Short mmCIF file of C-alpha atoms and ligand atoms in Angstrom, two decimals:
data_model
loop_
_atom_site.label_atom_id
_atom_site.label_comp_id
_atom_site.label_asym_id
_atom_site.label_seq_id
_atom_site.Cartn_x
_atom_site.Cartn_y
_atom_site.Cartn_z
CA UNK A 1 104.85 82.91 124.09
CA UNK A 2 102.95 85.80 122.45
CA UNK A 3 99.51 85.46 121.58
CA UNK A 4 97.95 87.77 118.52
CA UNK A 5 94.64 88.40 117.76
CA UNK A 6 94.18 89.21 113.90
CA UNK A 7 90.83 91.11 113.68
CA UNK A 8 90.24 93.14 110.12
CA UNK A 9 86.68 94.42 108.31
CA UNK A 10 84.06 94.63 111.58
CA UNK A 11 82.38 97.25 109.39
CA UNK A 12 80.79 98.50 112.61
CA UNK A 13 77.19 99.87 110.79
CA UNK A 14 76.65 96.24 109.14
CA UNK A 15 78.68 94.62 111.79
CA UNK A 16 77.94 90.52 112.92
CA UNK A 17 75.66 91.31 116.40
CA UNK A 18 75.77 87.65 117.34
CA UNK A 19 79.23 87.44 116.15
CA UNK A 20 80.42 89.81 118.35
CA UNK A 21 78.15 89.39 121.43
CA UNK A 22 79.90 85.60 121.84
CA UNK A 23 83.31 87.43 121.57
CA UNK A 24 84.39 87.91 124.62
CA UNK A 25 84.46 84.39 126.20
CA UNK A 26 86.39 83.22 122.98
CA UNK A 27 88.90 86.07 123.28
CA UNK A 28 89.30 85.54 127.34
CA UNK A 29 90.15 81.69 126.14
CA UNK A 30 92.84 82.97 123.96
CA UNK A 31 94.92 85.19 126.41
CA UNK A 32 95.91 87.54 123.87
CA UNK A 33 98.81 90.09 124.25
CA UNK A 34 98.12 92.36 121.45
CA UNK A 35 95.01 93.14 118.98
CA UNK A 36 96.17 93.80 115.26
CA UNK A 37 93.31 95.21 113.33
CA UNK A 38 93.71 94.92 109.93
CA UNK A 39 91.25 98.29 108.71
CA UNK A 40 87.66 98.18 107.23
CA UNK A 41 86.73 99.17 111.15
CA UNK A 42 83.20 101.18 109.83
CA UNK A 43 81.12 100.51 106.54
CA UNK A 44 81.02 104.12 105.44
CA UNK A 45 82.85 105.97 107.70
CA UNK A 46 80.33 107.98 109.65
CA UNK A 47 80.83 109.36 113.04
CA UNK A 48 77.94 107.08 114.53
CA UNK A 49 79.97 104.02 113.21
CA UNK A 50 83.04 105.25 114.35
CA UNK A 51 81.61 105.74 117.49
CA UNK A 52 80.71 102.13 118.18
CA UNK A 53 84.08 101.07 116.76
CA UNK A 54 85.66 102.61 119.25
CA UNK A 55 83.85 101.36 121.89
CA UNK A 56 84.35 98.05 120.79
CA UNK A 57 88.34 98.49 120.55
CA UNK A 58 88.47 100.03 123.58
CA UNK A 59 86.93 97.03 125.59
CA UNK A 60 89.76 94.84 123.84
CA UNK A 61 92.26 94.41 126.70
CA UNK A 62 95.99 94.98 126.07
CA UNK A 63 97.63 97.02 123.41
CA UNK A 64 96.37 97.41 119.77
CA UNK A 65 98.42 97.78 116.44
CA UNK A 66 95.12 99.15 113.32
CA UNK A 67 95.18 100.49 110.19
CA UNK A 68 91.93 102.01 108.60
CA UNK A 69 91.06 100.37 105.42
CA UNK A 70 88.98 101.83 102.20
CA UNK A 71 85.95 101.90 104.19
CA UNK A 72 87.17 104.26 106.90
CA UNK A 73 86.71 107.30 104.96
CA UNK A 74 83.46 108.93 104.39
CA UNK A 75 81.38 108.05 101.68
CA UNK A 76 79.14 110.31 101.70
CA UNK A 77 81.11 113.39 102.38
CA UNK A 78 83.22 113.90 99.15
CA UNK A 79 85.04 117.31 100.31
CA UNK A 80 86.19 115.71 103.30
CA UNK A 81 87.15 112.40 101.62
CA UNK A 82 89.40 114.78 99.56
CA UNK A 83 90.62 117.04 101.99
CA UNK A 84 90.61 115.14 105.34
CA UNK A 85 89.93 111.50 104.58
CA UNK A 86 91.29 110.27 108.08
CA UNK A 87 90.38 112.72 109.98
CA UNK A 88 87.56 111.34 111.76
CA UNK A 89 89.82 107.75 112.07
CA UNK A 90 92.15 109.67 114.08
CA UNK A 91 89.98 111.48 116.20
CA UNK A 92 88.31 108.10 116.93
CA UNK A 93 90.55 105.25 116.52
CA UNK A 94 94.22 106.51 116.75
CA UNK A 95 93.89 107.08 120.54
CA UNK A 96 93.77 103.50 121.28
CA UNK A 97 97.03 102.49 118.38
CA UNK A 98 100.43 101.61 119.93
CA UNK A 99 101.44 102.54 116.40
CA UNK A 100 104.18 99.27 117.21
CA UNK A 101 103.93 96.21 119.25
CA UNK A 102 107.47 94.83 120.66
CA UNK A 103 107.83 91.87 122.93
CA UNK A 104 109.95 89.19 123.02
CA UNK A 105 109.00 87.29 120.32
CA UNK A 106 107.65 89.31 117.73
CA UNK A 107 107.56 93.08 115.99
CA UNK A 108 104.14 94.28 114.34
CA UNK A 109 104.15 97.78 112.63
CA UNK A 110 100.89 98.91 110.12
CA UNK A 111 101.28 100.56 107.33
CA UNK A 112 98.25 102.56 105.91
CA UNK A 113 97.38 100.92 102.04
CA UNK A 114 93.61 102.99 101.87
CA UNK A 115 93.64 106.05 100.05
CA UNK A 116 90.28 108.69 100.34
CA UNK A 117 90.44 109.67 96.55
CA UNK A 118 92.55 108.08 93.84
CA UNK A 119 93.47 109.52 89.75
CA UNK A 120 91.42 106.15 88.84
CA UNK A 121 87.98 105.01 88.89
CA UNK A 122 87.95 102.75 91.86
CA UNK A 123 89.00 104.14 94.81
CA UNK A 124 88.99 100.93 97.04
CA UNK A 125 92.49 99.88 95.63
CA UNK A 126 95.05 99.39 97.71
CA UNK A 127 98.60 101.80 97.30
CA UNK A 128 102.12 100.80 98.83
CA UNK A 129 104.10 103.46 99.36
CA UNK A 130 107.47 102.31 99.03
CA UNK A 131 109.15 105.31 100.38
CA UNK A 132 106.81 104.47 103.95
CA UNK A 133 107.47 100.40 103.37
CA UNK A 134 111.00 101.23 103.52
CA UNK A 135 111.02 102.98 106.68
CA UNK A 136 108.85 100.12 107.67
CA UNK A 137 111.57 97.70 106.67
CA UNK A 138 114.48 99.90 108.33
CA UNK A 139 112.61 99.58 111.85
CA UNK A 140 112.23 95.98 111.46
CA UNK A 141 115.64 95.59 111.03
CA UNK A 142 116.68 97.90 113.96
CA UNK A 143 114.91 95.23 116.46
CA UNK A 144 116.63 91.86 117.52
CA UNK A 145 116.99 90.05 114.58
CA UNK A 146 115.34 86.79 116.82
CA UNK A 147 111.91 88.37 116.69
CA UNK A 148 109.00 87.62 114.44
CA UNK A 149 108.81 90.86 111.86
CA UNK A 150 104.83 91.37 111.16
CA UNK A 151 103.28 94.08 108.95
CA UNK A 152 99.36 94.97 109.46
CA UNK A 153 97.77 96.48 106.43
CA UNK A 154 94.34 96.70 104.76
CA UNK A 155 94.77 95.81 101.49
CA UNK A 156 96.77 91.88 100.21
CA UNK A 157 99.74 93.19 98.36
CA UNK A 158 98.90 90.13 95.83
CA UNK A 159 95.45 88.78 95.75
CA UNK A 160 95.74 84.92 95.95
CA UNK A 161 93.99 83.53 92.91
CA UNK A 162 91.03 81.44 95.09
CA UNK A 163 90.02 85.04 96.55
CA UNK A 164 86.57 86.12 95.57
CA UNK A 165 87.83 89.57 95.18
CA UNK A 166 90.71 90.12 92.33
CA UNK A 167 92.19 93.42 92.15
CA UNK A 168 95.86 94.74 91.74
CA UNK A 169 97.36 96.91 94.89
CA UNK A 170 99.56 99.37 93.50
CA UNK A 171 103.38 98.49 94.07
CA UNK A 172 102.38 95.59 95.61
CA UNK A 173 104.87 93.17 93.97
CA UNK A 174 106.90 95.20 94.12
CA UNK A 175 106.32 95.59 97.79
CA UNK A 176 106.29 92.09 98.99
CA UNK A 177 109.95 91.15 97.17
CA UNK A 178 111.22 94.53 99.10
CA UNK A 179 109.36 92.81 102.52
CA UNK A 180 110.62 89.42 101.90
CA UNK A 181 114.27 90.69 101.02
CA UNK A 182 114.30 92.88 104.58
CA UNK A 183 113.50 89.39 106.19
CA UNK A 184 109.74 90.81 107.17
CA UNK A 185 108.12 87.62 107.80
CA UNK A 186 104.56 88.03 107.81
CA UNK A 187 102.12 90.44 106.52
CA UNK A 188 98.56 90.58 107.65
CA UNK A 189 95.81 91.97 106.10
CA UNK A 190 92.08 92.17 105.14
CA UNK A 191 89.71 93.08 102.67
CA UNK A 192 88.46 90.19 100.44
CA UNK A 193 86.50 89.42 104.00
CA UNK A 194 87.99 85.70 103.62
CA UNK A 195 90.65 84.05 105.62
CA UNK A 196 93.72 82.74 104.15
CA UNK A 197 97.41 81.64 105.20
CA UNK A 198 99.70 81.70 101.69
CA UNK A 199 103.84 80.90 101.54
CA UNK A 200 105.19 83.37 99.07
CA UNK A 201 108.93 83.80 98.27
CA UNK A 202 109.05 86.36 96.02
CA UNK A 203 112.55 86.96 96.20
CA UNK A 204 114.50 84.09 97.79
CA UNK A 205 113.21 84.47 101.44
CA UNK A 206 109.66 83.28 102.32
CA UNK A 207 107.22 85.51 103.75
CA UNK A 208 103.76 84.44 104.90
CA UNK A 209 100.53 86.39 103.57
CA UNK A 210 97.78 86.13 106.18
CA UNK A 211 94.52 87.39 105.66
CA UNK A 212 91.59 87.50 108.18
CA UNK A 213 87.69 86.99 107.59
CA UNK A 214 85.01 89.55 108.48
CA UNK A 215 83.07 89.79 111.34
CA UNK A 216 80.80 91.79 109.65
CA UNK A 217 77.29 90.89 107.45
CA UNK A 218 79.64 91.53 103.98
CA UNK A 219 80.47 88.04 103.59
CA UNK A 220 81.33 85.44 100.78
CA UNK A 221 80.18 82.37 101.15
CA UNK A 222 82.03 81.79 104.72
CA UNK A 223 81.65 82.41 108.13
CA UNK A 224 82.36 85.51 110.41
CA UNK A 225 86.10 84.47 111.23
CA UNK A 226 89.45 86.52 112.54
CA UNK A 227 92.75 84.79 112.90
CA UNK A 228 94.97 83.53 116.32
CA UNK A 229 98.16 83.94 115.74
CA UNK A 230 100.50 81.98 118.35
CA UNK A 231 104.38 82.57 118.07
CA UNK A 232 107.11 81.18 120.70
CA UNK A 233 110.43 80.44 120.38
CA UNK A 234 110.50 77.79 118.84
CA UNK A 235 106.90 77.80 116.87
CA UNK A 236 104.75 79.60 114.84
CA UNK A 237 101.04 78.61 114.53
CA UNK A 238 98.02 80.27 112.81
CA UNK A 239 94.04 79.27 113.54
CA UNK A 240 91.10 80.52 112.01
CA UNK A 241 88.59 81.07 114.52
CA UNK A 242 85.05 80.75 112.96
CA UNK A 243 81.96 81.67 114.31
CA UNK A 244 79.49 78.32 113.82
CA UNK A 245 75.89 77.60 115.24
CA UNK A 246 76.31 80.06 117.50
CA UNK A 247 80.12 79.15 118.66
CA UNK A 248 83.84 79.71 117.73
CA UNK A 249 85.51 77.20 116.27
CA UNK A 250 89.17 76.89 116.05
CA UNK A 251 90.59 75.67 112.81
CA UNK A 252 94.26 75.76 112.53
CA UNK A 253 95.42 77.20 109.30
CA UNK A 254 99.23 76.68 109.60
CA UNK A 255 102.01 75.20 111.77
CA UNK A 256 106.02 75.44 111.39
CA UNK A 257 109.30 75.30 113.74
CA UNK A 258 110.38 78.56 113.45
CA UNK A 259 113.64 77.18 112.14
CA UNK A 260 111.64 75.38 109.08
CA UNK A 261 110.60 79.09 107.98
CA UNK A 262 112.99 78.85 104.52
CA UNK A 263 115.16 82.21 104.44
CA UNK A 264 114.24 83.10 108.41
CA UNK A 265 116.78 80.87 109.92
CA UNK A 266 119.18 80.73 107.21
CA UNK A 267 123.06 80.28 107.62
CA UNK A 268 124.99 83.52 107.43
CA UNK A 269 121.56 85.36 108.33
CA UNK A 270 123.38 88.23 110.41
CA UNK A 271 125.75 88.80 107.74
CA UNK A 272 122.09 88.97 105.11
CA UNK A 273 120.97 91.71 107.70
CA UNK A 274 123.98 93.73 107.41
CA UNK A 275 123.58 93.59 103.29
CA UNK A 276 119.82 93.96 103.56
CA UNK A 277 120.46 97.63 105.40
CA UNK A 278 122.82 98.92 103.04
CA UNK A 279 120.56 98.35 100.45
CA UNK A 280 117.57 100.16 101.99
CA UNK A 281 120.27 103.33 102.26
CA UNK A 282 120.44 103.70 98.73
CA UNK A 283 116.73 103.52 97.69
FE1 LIG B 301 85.98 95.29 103.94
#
């Protein structure tokens, strides 16, 4: 059994206080083996924010898999958002990222979507690069091909049409058929600060898009809220865990036999791998 925590847009500066100060017991209840953090960790990037970020990450027990979102850059610095937009993530948040989480259920890699300056008006849009999504893809399919394949970014690829927030990530069509066709079965992610659990298949395979809610004051209309993700071997479930009159509440989101996944468990699937890597040779 593997137990995930899906955290993503604290926005330590306008974080939730009583959110976060009921935490703890909630977390403890959960037994989690690894943190994802899906970006958004400060509101504008400053070193004070970044400061209690990490002080909040670091009292997380077990290993962590972040990515910084839009809002970890500073906004107030504009030669430094140029020149050195993560700078001050990596001096403050890398030292606690595995980078990769491996166990024997599952596989979780990030991939950074946030960009400090863009050739466009709005900044806060989300990029895939498809040349790092590959090499994403290729170390997915170097692991055993029985293990959950997760990718933690900032930004939804495609923003479901019930999100508050509509915007179009660069390459991100394009991005989820190339995740979906390297068997990648689950992509988590942030930003519109609301939770949802969404079945694509936008090639043949399916592929889960799984977004978390905020735990910061920036919210729409819902609670403060991150995910619990619960795979085994023969299960995957996904609960939204709410913060309500001062308590969490669990609500689960999703639940499938890991053999009901359409295009996971499919006949033939070790001879799919085999084609899927050729193909990612000749991009
Ligand atoms: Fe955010």
């Amino acid at each position: 059994m593997t137990s995930i925590l899906h955290f993503a847009d604290v926005h330590f500066g306008v974080e939730d206080e009583a959110a976060l100060a009921r935490l703890d017991a909630t977390i403890e209840s959960l037994k989690p083996d690894v943190s994802v953090i899906s970006g958004d960790i400060t509101q504008t990037g400053s070193e004070a924010e970044f400061e209690a970020a990490a002080r909040w990450i670091e009292q997380l027990s077990g290993p962590k898999v972040i990515t910084a979102g839009n809002h970890d850059t500073p906004m107030y610095g504009i030669v430094d958002r140029i020149l050195k937009p993560f700078d001050r993530y990596a001096e403050y948040i890398d030292p606690f990222d595995e980078g990769l989480f491996e166990d024997e259920n599952v596989i979780i890699q990030s991939m950074n979507t946030a960009r400090g300056v863009q050739m466009k008006l709005d900044w806060s849009v989300g990029v895939v690069n498809l040349d790092d999504l590959d090499q994403k893809i290729t170390r997915f399919q170097q692991s055993d091909w029985g293990k959950l394949r997760l990718l933690n970014v900032h930004h939804p690829f495609i923003y479901p049409p019930e999100s508050p927030l509509q915007k179009t990530t660069d390459n991100g069509p394009e991005g989820l058929k190339r995740l979906a066709d390297g068997n990648c079965d689950m992509v988590l992610s942030g930003h519109v600060h609301v939770p949802f659990v969404i079945e694509r298949k936008p090639g043949g395979s399916e592929l889960l898009s799984v977004s978390s809610g905020t735990l910061s004051t920036r919210r729409r209309d819902n609670k403060p809220a991150f995910n619990h993700i619960h795979v085994d071997a023969d299960e995957v479930a996904i609960t939204m865990v709410e913060f309500s009159d001062d308590n969490y509440v669990r609500t689960e989101k999703f639940r499938k036999k890991r053999n009901e996944l359409s295009g996971w468990r499919r006949e033939g699937h070790t001879q799919m791998r085999t084609d899927a890597v050729v193909l990612d040779t000749q991009r």
